[in-house]
Every structure is written in C-alpha cells, then in structure tokens.
XYZ file of C-alpha atoms in Angstrom:
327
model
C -15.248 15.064 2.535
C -11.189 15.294 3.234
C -9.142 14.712 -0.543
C -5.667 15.399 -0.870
C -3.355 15.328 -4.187
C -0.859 12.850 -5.014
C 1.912 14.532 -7.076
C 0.100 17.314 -9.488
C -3.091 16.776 -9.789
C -4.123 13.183 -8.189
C -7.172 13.327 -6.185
C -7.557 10.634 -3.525
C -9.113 9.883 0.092
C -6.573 10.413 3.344
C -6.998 6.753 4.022
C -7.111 4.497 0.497
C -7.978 0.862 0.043
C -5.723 -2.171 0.195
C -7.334 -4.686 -1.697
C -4.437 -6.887 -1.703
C -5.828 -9.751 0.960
C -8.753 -10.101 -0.243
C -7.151 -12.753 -2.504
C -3.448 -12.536 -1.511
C -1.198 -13.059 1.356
C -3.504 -13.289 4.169
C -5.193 -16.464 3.852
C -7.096 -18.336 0.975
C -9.090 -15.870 -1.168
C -12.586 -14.945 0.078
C -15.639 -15.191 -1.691
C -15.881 -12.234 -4.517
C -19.414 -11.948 -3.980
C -18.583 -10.842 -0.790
C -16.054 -8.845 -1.399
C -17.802 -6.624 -3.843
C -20.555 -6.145 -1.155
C -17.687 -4.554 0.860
C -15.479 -2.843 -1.811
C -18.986 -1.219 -2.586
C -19.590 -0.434 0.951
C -16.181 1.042 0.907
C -17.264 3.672 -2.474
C -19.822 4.713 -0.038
C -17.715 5.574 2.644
C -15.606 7.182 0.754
C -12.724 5.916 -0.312
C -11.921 7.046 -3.369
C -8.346 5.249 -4.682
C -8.052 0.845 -4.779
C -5.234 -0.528 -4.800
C -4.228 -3.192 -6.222
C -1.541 -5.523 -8.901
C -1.267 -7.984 -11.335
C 0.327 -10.582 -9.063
C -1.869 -10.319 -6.147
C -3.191 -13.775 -6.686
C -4.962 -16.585 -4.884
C -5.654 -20.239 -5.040
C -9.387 -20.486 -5.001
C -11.030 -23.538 -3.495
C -11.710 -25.478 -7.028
C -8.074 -25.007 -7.779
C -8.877 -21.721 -10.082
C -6.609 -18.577 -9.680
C -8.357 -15.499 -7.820
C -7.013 -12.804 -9.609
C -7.022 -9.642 -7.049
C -7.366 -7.158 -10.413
C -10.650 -9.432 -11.726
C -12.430 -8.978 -8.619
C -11.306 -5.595 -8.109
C -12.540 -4.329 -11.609
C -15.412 -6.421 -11.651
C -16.392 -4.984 -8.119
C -16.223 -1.398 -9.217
C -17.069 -1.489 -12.863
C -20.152 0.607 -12.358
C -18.211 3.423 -9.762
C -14.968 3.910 -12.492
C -15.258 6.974 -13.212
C -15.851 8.219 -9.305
C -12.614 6.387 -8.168
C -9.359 5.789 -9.010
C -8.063 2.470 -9.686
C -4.272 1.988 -8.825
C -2.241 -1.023 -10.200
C 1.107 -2.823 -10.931
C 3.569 -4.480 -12.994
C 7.242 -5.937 -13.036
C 6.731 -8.683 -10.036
C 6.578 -12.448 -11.303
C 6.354 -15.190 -8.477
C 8.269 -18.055 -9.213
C 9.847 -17.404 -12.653
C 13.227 -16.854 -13.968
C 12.876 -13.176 -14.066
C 11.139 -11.643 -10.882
C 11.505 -8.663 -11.625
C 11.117 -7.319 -15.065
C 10.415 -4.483 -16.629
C 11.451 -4.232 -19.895
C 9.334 -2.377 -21.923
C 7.732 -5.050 -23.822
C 6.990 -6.608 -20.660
C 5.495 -4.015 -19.744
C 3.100 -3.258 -22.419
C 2.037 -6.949 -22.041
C 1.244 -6.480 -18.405
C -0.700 -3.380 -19.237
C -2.777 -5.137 -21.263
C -3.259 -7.513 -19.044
C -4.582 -5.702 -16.377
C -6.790 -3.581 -18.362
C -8.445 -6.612 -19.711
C -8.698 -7.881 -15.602
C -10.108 -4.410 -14.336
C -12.637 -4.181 -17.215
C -11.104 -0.271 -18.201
C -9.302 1.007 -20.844
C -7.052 3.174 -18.612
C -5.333 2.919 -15.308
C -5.667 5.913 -13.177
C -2.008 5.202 -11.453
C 0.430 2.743 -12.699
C 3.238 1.592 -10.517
C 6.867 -0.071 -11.315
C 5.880 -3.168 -8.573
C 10.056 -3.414 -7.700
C 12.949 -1.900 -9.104
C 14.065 -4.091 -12.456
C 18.262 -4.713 -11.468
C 18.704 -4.835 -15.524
C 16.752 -2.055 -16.467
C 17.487 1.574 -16.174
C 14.678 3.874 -14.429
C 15.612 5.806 -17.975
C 13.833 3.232 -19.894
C 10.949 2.730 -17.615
C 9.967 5.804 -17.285
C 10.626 6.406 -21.244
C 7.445 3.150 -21.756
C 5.458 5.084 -19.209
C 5.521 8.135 -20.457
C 4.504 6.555 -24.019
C 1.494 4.703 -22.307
C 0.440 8.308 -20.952
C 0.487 9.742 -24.162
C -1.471 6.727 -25.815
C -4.114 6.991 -22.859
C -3.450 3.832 -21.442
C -2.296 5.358 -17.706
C -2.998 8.884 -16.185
C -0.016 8.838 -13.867
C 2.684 7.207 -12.904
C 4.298 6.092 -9.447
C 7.224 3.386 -8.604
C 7.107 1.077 -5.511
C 10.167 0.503 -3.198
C 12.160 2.683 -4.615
C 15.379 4.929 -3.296
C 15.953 8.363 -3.941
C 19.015 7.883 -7.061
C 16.197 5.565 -9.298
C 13.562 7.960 -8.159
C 15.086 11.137 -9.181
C 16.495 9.341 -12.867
C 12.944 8.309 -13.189
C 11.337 11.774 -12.746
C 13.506 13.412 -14.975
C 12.534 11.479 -17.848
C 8.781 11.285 -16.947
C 7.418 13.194 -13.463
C 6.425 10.804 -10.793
C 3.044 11.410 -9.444
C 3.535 8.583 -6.328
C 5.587 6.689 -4.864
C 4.906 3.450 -2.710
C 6.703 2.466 0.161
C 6.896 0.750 3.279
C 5.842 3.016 5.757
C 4.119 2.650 9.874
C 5.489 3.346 13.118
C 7.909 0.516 13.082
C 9.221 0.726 9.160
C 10.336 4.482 8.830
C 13.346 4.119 7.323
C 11.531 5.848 3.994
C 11.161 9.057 5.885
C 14.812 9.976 4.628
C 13.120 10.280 1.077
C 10.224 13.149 2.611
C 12.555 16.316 2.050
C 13.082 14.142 -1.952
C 9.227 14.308 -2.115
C 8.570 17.383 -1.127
C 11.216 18.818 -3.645
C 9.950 17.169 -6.344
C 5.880 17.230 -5.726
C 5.378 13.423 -4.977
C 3.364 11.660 -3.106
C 3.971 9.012 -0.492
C 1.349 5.607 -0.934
C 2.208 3.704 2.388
C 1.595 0.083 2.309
C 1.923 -1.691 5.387
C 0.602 0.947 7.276
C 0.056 -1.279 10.308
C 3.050 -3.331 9.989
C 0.739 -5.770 8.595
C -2.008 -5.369 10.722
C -0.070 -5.958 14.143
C -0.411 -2.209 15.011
C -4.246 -2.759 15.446
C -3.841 -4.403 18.101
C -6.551 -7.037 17.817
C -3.838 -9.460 17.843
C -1.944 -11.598 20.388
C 1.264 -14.290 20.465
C -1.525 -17.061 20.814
C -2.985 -16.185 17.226
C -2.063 -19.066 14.645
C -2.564 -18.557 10.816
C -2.330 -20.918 7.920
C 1.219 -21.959 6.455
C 1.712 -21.618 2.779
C -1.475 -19.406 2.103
C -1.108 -16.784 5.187
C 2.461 -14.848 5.102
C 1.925 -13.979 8.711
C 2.501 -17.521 10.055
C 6.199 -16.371 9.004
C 6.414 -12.814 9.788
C 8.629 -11.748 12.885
C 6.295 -9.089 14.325
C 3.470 -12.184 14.793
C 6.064 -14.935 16.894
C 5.516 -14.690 20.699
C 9.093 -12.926 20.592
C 7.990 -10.284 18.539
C 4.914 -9.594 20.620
C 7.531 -9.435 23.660
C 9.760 -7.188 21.861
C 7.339 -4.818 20.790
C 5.161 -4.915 24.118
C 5.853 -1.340 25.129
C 5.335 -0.084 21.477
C 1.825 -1.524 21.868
C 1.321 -0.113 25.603
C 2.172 3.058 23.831
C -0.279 3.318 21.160
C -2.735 2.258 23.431
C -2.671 5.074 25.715
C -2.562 7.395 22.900
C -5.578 5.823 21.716
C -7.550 6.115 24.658
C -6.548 9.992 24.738
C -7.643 10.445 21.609
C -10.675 8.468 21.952
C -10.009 6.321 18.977
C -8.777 2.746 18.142
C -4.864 1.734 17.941
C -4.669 1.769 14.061
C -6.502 4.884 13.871
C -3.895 6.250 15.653
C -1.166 4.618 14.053
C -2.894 5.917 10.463
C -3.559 9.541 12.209
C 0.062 10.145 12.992
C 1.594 9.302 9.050
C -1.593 11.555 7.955
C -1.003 14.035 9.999
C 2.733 14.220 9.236
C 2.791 15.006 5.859
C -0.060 16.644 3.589
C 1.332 13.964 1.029
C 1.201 10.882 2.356
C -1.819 8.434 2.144
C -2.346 5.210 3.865
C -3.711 2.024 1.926
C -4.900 -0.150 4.888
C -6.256 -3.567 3.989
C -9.072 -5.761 5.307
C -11.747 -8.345 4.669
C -13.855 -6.658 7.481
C -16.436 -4.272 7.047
C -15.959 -2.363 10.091
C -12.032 -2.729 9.600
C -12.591 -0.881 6.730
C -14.643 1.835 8.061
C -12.447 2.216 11.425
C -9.541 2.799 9.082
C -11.382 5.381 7.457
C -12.429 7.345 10.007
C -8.598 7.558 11.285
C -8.545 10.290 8.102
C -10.994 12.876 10.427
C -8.194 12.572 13.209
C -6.463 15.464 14.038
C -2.723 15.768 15.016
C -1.065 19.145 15.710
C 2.714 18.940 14.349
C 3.665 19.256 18.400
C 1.830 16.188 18.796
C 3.215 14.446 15.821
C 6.566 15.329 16.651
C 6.442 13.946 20.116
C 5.023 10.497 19.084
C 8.171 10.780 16.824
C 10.814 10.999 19.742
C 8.623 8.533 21.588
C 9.174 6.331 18.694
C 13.150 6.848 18.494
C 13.082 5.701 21.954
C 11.658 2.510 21.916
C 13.159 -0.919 20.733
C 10.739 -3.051 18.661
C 10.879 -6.508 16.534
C 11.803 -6.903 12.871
C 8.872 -6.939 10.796
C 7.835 -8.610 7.601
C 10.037 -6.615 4.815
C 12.447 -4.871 7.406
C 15.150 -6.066 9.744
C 16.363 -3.715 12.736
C 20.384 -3.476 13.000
C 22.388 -5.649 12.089
C-alpha cells in the first residue's frame, strides 16, 4: 500500500478522510450507525489518517448535538492504534471570541476532544484559524508542552501564511499544515518552496472545491438552507456552473484519458505534484469514498502535471466557498 510522511516522521494514506459532513456543513447529520459502517469500510480500504475538529457539529433530529469527534472516536475506537486521528481547536461558532487560542483555552479543548474521541492522545493537533490576539510564539510554546506531556504527537496549523508559520516552527517544528487547496483555490501554492524548506506537509481540505470538481453535480441541484453551506456557495449558483463550464469540460477529457473519474483526477494532479501533499476528501458515500481512494494509485509524470498547471492559468472560473477571484 502507497504511505507518505507528513513533516518528520507522520505516516499517512495519499488520499485521507474528511469526516467533517458526516455531521457538519453538508446537510443534517446522518445516522452514526451508519457512518461507522463506512468509516470502518474506509480502515479497510486503507485510509489510514481521519480528520476531524471540535466544532464540526450537527443538529440531530431530537434536537441533540452530533458531535463529529464522538462519532469519529466512537467509530474507530477498536482501529486506534492502526490510524491516525487528526483534530482541532481555536474555532467557536457564535461566541464572542471565534477564534481563540490562548493557552488555557487550549488545554480545555484538548481535553475535550480526548474525552469525545475516546484516546488519551491525538496523533495531529491543529491551530483550527489563526488567533488575531495571540502570538504563533505562544501557541506553539502550549503545543509543544502538550507533546511533552503525551497529550499530541504532532502538531500542524490550519489557514495559515508563511510569517505565522515560520514564528510557529521556530518555537515548536510543524509537522502539517492545512490549507485550502484544488484546482480552483491555489493561491497556497506560494507557501510549497516554505514547505519544502522547512519539512512540512500540506493537508488539503477542499480538495474538490467542495465537491463541485466531481462533477456529479449540476445548476439544477438544490440543497437545504441553514443546515447545507452549499445552498450559499458561489461555485453551486447556475452562474458559477456557467463560469466554470470549460474548467469542467476540461477535467472531463482528462478523465476519460486517464480512464478515471473527474475527482480522481482532480486528487491525482495535487498528489502527484508534491510528495507532501495529501488530500482529505469527504463523503457520506461508500463508493465516494473508495473512488477517492483509488485517485492515490494514479499516476502523473511532472510533464503532465505541469501542463494541467498552464491549462489551469488559462482558464477563468467562479469564486468558490472560502476564496474570491480578483477584485
């Protein structure tokens, strides 16, 4: 089976789970037992990192809260010690303080999710956002202090830029980074010559521009408001669809030359890029799942890669949820 390393010594899958809408963003939560039937399908394929956060939460149908970290450690209680379980703090919904990480709120939300994921130690622990009133000094000071006590293996920091990055690492080395990253969010690449320096990897979330580069969508698709953020994302309104029309035309045909599906494409190229970079796709589906996977035994030649690239630079596409094009 493919593995590549995340920073020093990180083992993980070319293609790592999402577990995110299972109870978060993308409708009302599903039902955990049938979840767990597929995040234990997904052990068997493979996959060998989940990834997931303490504010990845859902309304259940009874009014509960479907905590995304409660199903997630509940699913895989019996496979911890054969995967890595990836998590977050420092994002708060609603309150005063969105973002905080100040080091006692940290150690509470460690705590927290440890308690939620049944463990007493988090294979990779990310910053969620960048804390305004908190220096990447002090963070990275509490993180290094929960590595030392056990707590957390490793370390990463989501949506970050290279300035907090590089503060960060020099108080405690980075082991990953997540960021926005697919064919039409590559603004991050400027930070690949920062990663390679430094021996860090590259978790891309969104991966498919929130599912829209797999193509099993179209402008006449309606989702839920309030529980399903792509009844407000740009990529999903008949305009975007227009916009981003020859995009999709593209991938298509490189698809079909490939013999493989849009999104493995899509997931094939970022893999194929960089030797650090891993893809956490997201899905509900069972054979979503396992097509994503598969897009990790896809070969690119850097000739290949590079040409999608100036392809790519060529075309005009539509915002997309989390990134706006120009001005």
């Amino acid at each position: 089976m493919k593995t590549r390393i995340l920073g020093k010594d990180l083992k993980t899958s070319p293609v790592s789970l999402g577990c995110m809408g299972m109870t978060h963003a993308y409708g009302a939560p599903s039902d955990p037992k049938e979840m767990t039937k597929i995040l234990h399908a997904a052990v068997d394929m493979g996959y060998l990192m989940f990834d997931t956060a303490e504010c990845y939460t859902g309304v259940n149908a009874d009014g509960t809260t479907a905590y995304n970290e409660e199903l997630v450690g509940a699913a895989l209680k019996s496979y911890r010690h054969d995967i890595t379980l990836a998590t977050k703090c420092g994002v708060y919904f609603g309150a005063e303080r969105p973002m905080d990480s100040r080091p006692e709120s940290i150690r509470k939300a460690i705590e927290g999710s440890l308690k939620r994921l049944q463990t007493d130690y988090i294979d990779l622990y990310y910053q969620h956002r960048i804390d305004p009133e908190v220096s990447p000094e002090e963070v990275a000071g509490v993180m290094g202090d929960l590595m030392k006590e056990g707590k957390i293996l490793h370390w990463g920091i989501s949506e970050t830029n290279e300035e907090y990055l590089r503060r960060a690492h020099a108080v405690t080395p980075v082991t990953a980074i997540q960021n926005r990253y697919s064919m039409m969010a590559r603004e991050y690449e400027s930070l690949f010559p920062v990663l390679e320096e430094l021996n860090i990897g590259l978790v891309a979330f969104s991966p498919l521009a929130n599912g829209i580069l797999s193509d099993a969508y179209t402008a006449n698709d309606k989702f839920e408001e309030g529980v399903d953020f792509r009844s407000h994302m740009p990529q999903y309104t008949p305009e975007g669809f227009e916009a981003n029309k020859a995009l999709f035309e593209y991938i298509r045909a490189l698809s079909a030359e490939k013999n493989c599906t849009p999104a493995q494409i899509s997931l094939a190229w970022m893999i194929c890029k960089k030797p650090f970079i891993v893809p956490i796709p997201g899905s509900r589906k069972i054979e979503r799942i396992q097509e994503n996977f598969n897009a990790g035994n896809i070969e690119l030649t850097a000739a290949e890669v590079a040409a999608i690239d100036e392809k790519l630079n060529a075309l005009d596409t539509s915002n997309t949820y989390g990134v706006r094009r120009g001005n």
